[in-house]
PDB file of C-alpha atoms in Angstrom:
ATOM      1  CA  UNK Q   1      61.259  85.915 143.026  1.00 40.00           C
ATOM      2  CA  UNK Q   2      62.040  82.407 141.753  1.00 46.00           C
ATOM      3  CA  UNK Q   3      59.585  81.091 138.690  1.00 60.00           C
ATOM      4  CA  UNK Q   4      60.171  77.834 137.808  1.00 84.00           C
ATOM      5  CA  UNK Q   5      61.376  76.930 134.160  1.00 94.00           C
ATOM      6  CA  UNK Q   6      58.241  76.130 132.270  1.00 97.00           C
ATOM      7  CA  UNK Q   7      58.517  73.100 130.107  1.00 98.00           C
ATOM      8  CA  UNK Q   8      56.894  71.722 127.657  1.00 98.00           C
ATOM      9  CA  UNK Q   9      57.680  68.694 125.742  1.00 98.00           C
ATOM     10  CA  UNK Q  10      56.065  67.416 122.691  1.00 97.00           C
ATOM     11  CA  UNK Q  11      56.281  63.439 122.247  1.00 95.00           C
ATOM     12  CA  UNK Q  12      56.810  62.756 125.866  1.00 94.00           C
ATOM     13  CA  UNK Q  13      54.609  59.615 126.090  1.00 92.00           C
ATOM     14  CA  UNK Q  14      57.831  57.023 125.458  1.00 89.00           C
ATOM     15  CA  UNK Q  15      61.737  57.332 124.361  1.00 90.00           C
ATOM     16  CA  UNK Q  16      63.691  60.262 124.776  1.00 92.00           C
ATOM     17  CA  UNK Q  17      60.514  62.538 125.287  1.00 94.00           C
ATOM     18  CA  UNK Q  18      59.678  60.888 128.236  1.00 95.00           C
ATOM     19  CA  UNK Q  19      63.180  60.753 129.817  1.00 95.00           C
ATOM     20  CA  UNK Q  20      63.862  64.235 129.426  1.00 96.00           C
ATOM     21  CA  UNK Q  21      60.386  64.922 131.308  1.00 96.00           C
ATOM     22  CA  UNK Q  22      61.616  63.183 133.885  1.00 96.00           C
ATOM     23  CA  UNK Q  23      64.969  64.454 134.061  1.00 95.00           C
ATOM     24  CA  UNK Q  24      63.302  67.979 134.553  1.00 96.00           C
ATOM     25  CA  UNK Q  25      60.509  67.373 137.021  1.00 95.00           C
ATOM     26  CA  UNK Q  26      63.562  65.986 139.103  1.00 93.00           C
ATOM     27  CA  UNK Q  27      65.140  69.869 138.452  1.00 92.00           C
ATOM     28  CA  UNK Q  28      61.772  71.131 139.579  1.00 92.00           C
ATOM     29  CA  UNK Q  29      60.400  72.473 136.263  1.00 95.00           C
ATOM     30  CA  UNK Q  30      57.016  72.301 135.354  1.00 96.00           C
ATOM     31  CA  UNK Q  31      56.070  70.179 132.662  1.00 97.00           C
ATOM     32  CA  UNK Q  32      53.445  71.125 130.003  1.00 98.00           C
ATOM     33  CA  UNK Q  33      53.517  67.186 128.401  1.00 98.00           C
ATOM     34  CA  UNK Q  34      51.557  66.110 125.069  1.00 97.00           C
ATOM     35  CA  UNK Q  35      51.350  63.068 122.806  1.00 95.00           C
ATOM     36  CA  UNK Q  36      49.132  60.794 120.797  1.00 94.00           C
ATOM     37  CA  UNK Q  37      48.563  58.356 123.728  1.00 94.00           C
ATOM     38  CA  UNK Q  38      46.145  58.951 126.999  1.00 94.00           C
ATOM     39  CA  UNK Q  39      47.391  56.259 128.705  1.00 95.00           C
ATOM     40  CA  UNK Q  40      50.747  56.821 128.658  1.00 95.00           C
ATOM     41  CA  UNK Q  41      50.514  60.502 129.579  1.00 96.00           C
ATOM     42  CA  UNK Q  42      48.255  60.138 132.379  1.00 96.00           C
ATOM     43  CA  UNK Q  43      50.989  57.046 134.015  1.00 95.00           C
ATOM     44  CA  UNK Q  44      53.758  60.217 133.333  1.00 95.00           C
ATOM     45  CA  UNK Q  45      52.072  62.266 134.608  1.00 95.00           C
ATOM     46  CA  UNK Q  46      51.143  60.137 138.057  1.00 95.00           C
ATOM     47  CA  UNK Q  47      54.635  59.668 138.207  1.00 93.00           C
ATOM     48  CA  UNK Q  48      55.474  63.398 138.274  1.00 94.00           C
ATOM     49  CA  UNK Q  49      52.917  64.852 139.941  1.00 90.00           C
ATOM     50  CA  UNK Q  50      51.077  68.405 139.946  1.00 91.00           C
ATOM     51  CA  UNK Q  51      53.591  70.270 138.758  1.00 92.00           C
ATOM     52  CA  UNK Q  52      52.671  68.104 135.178  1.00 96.00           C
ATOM     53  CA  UNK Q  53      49.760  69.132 132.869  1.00 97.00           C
ATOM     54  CA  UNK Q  54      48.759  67.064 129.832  1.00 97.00           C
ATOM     55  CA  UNK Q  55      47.584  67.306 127.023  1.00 97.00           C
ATOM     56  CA  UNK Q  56      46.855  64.911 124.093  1.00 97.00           C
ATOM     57  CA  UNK Q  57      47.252  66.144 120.275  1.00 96.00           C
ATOM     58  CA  UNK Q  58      47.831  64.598 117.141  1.00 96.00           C
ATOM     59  CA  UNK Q  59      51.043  66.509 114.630  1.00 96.00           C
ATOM     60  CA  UNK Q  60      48.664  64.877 112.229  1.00 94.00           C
ATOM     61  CA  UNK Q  61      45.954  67.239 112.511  1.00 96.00           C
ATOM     62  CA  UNK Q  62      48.406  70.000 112.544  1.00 96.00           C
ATOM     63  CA  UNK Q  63      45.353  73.019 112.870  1.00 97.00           C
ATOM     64  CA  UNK Q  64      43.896  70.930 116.002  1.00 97.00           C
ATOM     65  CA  UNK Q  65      47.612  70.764 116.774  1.00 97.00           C
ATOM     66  CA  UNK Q  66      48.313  74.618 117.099  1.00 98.00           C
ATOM     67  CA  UNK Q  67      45.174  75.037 119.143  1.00 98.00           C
ATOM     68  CA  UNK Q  68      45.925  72.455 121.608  1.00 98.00           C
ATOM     69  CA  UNK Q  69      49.306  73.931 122.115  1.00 98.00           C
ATOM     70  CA  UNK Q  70      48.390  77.074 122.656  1.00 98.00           C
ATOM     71  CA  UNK Q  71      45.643  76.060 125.021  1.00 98.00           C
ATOM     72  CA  UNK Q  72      48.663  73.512 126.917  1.00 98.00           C
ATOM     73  CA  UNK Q  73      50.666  77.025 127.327  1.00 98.00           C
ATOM     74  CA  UNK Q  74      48.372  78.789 128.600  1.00 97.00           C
ATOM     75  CA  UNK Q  75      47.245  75.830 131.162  1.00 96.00           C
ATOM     76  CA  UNK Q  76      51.536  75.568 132.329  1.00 96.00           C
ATOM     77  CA  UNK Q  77      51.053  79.680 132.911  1.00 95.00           C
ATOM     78  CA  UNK Q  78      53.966  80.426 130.245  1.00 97.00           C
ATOM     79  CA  UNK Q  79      56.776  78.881 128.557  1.00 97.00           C
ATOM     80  CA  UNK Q  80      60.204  79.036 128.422  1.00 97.00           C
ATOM     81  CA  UNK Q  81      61.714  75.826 126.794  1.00 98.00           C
ATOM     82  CA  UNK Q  82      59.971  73.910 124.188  1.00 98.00           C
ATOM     83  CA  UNK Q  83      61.015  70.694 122.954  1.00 98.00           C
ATOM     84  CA  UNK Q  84      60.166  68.926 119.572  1.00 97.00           C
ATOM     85  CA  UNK Q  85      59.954  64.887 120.139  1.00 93.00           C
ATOM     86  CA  UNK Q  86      57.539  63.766 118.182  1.00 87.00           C
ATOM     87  CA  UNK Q  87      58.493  61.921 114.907  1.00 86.00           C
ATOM     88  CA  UNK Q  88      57.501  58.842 112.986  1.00 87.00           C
ATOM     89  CA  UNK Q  89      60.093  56.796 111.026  1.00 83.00           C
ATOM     90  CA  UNK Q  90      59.802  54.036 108.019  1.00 86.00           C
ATOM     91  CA  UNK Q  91      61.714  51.397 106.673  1.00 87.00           C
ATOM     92  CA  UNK Q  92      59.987  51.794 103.103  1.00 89.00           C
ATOM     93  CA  UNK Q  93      61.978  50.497 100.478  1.00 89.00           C
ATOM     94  CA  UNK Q  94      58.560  50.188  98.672  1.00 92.00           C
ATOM     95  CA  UNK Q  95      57.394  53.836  98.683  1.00 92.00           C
ATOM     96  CA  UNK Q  96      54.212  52.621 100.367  1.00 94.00           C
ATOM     97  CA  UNK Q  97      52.085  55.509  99.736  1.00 93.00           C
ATOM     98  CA  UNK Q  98      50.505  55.535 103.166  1.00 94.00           C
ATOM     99  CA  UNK Q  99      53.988  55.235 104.891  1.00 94.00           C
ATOM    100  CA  UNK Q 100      55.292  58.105 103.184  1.00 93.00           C
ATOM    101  CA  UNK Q 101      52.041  60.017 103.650  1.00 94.00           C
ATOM    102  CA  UNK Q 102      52.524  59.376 107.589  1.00 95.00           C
ATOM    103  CA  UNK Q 103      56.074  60.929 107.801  1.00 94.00           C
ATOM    104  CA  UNK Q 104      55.906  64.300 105.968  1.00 95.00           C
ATOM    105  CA  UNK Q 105      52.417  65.103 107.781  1.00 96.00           C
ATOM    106  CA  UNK Q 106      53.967  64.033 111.271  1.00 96.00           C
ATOM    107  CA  UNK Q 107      57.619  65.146 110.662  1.00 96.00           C
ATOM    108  CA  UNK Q 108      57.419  68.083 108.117  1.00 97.00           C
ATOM    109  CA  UNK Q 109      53.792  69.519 108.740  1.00 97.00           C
ATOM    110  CA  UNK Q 110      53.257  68.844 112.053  1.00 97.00           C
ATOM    111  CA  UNK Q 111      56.724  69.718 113.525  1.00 97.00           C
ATOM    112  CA  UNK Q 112      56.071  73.549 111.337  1.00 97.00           C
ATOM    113  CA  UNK Q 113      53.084  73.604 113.010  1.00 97.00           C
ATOM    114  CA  UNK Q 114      54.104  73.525 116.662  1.00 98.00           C
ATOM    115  CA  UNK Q 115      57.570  75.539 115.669  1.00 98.00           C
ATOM    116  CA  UNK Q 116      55.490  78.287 114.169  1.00 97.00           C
ATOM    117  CA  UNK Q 117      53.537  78.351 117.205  1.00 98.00           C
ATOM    118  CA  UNK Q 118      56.208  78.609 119.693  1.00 98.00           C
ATOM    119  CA  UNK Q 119      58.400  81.069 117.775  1.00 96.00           C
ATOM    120  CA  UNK Q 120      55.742  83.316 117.893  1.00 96.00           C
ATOM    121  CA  UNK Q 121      54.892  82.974 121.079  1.00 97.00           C
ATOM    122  CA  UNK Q 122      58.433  83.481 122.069  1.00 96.00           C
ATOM    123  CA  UNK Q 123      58.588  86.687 119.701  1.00 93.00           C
ATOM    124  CA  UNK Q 124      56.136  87.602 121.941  1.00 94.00           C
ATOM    125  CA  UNK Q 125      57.225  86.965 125.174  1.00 94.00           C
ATOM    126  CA  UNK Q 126      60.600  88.494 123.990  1.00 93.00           C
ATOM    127  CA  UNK Q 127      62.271  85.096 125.023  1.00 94.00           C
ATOM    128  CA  UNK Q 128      62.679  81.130 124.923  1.00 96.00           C
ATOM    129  CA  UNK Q 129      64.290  78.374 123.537  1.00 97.00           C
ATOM    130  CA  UNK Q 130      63.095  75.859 120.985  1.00 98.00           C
ATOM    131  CA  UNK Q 131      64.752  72.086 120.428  1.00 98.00           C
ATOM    132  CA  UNK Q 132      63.972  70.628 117.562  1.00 97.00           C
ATOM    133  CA  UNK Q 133      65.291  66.967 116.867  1.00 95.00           C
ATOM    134  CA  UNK Q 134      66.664  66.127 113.702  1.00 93.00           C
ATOM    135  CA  UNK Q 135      68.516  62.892 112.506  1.00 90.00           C
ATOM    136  CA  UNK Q 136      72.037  61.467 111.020  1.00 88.00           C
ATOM    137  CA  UNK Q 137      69.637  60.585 108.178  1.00 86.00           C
ATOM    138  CA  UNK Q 138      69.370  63.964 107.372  1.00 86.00           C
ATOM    139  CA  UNK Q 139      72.685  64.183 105.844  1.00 86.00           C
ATOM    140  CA  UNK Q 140      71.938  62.572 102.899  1.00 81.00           C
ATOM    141  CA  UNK Q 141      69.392  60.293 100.940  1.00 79.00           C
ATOM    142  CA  UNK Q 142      68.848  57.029 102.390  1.00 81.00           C
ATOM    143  CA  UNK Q 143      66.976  54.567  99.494  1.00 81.00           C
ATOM    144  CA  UNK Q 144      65.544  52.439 102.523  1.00 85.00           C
ATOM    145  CA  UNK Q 145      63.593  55.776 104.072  1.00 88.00           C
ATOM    146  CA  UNK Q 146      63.885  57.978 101.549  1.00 91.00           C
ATOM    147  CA  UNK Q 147      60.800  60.272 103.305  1.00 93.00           C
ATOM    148  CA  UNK Q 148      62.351  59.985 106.761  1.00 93.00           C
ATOM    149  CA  UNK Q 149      65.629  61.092 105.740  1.00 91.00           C
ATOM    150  CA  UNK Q 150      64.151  63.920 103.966  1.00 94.00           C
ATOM    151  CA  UNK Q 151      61.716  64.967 106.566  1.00 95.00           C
ATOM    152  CA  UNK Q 152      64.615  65.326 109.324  1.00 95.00           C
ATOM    153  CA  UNK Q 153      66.673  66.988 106.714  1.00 95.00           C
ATOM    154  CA  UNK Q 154      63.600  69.865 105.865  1.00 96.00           C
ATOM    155  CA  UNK Q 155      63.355  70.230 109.826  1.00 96.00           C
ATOM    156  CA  UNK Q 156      67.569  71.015 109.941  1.00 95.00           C
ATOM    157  CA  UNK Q 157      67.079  73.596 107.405  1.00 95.00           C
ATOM    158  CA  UNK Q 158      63.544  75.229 109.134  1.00 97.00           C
ATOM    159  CA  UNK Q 159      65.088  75.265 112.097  1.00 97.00           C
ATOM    160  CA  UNK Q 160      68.580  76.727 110.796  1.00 95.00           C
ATOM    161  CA  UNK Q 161      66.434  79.235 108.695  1.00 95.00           C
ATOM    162  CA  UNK Q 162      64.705  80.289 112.421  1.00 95.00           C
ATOM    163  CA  UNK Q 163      68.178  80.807 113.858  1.00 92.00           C
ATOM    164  CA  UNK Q 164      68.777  83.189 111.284  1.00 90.00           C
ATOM    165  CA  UNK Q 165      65.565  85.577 111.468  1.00 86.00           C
ATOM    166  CA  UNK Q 166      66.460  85.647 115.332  1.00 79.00           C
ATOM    167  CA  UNK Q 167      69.852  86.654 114.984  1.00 72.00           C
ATOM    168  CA  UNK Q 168      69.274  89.082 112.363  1.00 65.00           C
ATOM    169  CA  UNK Q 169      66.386  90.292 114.938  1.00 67.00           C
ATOM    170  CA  UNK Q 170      68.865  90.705 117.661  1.00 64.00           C
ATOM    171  CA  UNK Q 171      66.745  88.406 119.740  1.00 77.00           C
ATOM    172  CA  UNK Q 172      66.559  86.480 123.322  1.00 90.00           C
ATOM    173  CA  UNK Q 173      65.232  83.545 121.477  1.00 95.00           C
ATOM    174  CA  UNK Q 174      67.270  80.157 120.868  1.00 95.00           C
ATOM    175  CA  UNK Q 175      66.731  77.515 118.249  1.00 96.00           C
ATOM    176  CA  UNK Q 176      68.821  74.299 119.123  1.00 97.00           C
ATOM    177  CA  UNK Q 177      68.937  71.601 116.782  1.00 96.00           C
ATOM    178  CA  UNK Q 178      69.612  68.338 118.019  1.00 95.00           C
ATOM    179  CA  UNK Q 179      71.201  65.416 115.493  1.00 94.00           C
ATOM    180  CA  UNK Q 180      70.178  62.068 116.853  1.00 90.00           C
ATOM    181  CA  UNK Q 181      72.173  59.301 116.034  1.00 85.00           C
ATOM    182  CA  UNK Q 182      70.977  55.677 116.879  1.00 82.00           C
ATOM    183  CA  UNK Q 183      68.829  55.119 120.133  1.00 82.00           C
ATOM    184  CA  UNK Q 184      67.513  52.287 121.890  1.00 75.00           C
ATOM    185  CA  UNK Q 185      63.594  53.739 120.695  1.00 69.00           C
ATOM    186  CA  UNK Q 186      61.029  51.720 118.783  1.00 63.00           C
ATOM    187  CA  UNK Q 187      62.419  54.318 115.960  1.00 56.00           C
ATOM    188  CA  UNK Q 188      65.082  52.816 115.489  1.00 53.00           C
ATOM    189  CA  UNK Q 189      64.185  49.640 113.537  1.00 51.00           C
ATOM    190  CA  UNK Q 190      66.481  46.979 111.834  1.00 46.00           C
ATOM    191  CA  UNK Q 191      69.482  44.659 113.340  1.00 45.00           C
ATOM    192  CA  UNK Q 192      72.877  44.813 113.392  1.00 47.00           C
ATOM    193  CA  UNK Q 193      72.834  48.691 114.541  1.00 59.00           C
ATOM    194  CA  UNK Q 194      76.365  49.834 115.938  1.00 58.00           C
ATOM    195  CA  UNK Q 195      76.882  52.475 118.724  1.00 69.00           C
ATOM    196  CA  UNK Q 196      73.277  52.384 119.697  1.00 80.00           C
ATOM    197  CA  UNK Q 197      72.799  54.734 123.098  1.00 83.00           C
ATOM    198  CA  UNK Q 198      70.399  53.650 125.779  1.00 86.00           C
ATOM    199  CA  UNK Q 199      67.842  56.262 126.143  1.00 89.00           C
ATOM    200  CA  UNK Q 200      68.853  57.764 129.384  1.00 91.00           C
ATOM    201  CA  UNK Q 201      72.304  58.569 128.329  1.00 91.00           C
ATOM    202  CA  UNK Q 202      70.739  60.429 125.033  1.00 91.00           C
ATOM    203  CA  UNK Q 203      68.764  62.120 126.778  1.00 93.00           C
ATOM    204  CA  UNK Q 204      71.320  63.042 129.662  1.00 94.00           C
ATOM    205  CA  UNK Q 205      73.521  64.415 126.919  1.00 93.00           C
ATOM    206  CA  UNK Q 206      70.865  66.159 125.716  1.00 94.00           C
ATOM    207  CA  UNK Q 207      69.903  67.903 128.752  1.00 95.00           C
ATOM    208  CA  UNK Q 208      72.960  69.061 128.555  1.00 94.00           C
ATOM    209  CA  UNK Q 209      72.962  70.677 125.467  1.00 95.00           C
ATOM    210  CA  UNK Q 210      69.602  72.449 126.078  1.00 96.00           C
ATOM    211  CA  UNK Q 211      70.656  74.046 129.418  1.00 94.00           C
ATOM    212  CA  UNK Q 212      73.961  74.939 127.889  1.00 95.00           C
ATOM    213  CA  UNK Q 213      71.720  76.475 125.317  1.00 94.00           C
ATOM    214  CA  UNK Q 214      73.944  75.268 122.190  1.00 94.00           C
ATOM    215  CA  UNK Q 215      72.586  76.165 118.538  1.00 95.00           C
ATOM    216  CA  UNK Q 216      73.357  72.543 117.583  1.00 94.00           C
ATOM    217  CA  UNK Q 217      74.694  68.980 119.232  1.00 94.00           C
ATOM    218  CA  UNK Q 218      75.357  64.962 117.898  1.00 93.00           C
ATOM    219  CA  UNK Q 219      73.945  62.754 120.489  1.00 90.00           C
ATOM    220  CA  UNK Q 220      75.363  60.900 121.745  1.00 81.00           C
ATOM    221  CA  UNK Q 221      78.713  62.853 120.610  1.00 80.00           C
ATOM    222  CA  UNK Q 222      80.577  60.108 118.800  1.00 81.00           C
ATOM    223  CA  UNK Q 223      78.064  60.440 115.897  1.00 76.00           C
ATOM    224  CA  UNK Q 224      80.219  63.912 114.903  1.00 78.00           C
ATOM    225  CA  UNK Q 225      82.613  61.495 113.264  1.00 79.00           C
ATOM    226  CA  UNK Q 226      80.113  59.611 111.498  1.00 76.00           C
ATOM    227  CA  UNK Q 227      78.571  62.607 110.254  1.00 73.00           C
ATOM    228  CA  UNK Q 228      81.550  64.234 109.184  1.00 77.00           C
ATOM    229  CA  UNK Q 229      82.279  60.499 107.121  1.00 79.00           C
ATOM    230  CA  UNK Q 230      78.946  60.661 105.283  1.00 74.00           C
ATOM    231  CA  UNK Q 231      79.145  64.089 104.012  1.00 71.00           C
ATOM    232  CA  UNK Q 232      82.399  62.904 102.420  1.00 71.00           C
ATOM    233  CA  UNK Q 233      81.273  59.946 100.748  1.00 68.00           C
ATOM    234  CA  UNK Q 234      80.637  59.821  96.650  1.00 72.00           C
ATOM    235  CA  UNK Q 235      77.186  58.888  96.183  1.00 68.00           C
ATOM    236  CA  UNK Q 236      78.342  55.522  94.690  1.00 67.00           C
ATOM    237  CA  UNK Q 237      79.103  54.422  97.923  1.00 64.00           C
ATOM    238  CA  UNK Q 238      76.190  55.596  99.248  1.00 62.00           C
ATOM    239  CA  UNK Q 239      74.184  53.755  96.855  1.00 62.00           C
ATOM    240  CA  UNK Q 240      75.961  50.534  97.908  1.00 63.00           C
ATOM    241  CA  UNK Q 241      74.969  51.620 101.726  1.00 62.00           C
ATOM    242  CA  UNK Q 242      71.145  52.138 101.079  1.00 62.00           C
TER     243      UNK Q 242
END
């Protein structure tokens, strides 16, 4: 008997989320697909086909969240692979209140939220693999975003700390973390931004990664050196940087 992979992507209505749905409804998975936009998820969704469900949710409401997750699972008929795409990201030099508000309830709260939800569904089902998307920023503090950097560097750690549990469990269940560099995304704001990746490429690499089912992966792979750098550097310099 062949079963399909089961899919589902959170944050698939633009940017990498929505490449990587592509990339496997072209495998022949079938896609379990949720954002904040309608629109754009019904349009995806045309494009795919009926091997596609929908579903629209909110990270912001993180209890509505969990519920429409579960309900998107059980719509798919399982799941196997769940990815983590959804983020929000602010230049805020400022510390507008609002702004910083935004990206811990979207990137901290909300990404817990559906992790929680899959790992124990997984736990349940006795396997699967979760991708959760982290950022360069993550290394260290950035005085231009200082919640974004943060956020991305709490999700690293939850989703290290979830790698742990399952291999002290013994388990069939795989965390990946993936550590974005810069992407051609509406995310990535501001001029003058070297070795940006068009989104296809990221998200081929990515692919990649998943199916090879890695604990962790730079995209695109170049960013390994720049990561390496910034750990290194005395937080005078950084300073000077943010």
């Amino acid at each position: 008997i062949i079963i399909e992979k089961r899919v589902v992507i959170i944050g698939a209505t633009s940017g990498i989320g929505r490449a990587l749905a592509l990339m496997y409804a072209q495998s022949g998975a079938r896609l379990g697909l949720a954002g904040r936009r309608e629109e754009c998820l019904k349009t995806l969704q045309d494009s795919i086909g009926d091997k596609a469900v929908i579903q629209t949710m909110d990270l912001s409401v993180p209890d509505a969240a969990i519920t429409l997750l579960e309900q998107l699972i059980s719509r798919l008929g399982g799941m196997d692979l769940i990815i983590i795409s959804s983020g929000v990201g602010h230049i805020n030099p400022d510390l507008n209140w609002q702004m910083e508000q935004e990206t811990v309830s979207v990137n901290v709260t909300g990404f817990i939220a559906m992790a929680r939800t899959a790992i124990k569904y997984f736990e349940t089902q006795g396997s699967g693999q979760l991708v959760g998307l982290t950022s360069i920023a993550a290394i260290r503090g950035n005085g231009g975003a200082p919640a974004y950097g943060a956020s991305k560097a709490f999700v690293s750690h939850y989703l290290e700390a979830l790698r742990c549990r399952h291999h002290m469990n013994n388990s069939h269940i795989i965390v990946t973390e993936i550590q974005l560099g810069f992407v051609d995304t509406k995310m990535a704001q501001g001029e003058g931004l070297f070795w940006v990746a068009p989104v296809e490429k990221a998200a081929w690499q990515m692919l990649r990664v998943i199916e090879k089912k890695r604990k962790h992966a730079y995209i695109t792979r170049r960013w390994r050196l720049v990561a390496w750098i910034v750990r290194l550097l005395p937080e005078s310099v950084l300073r000077k940087m943010s």
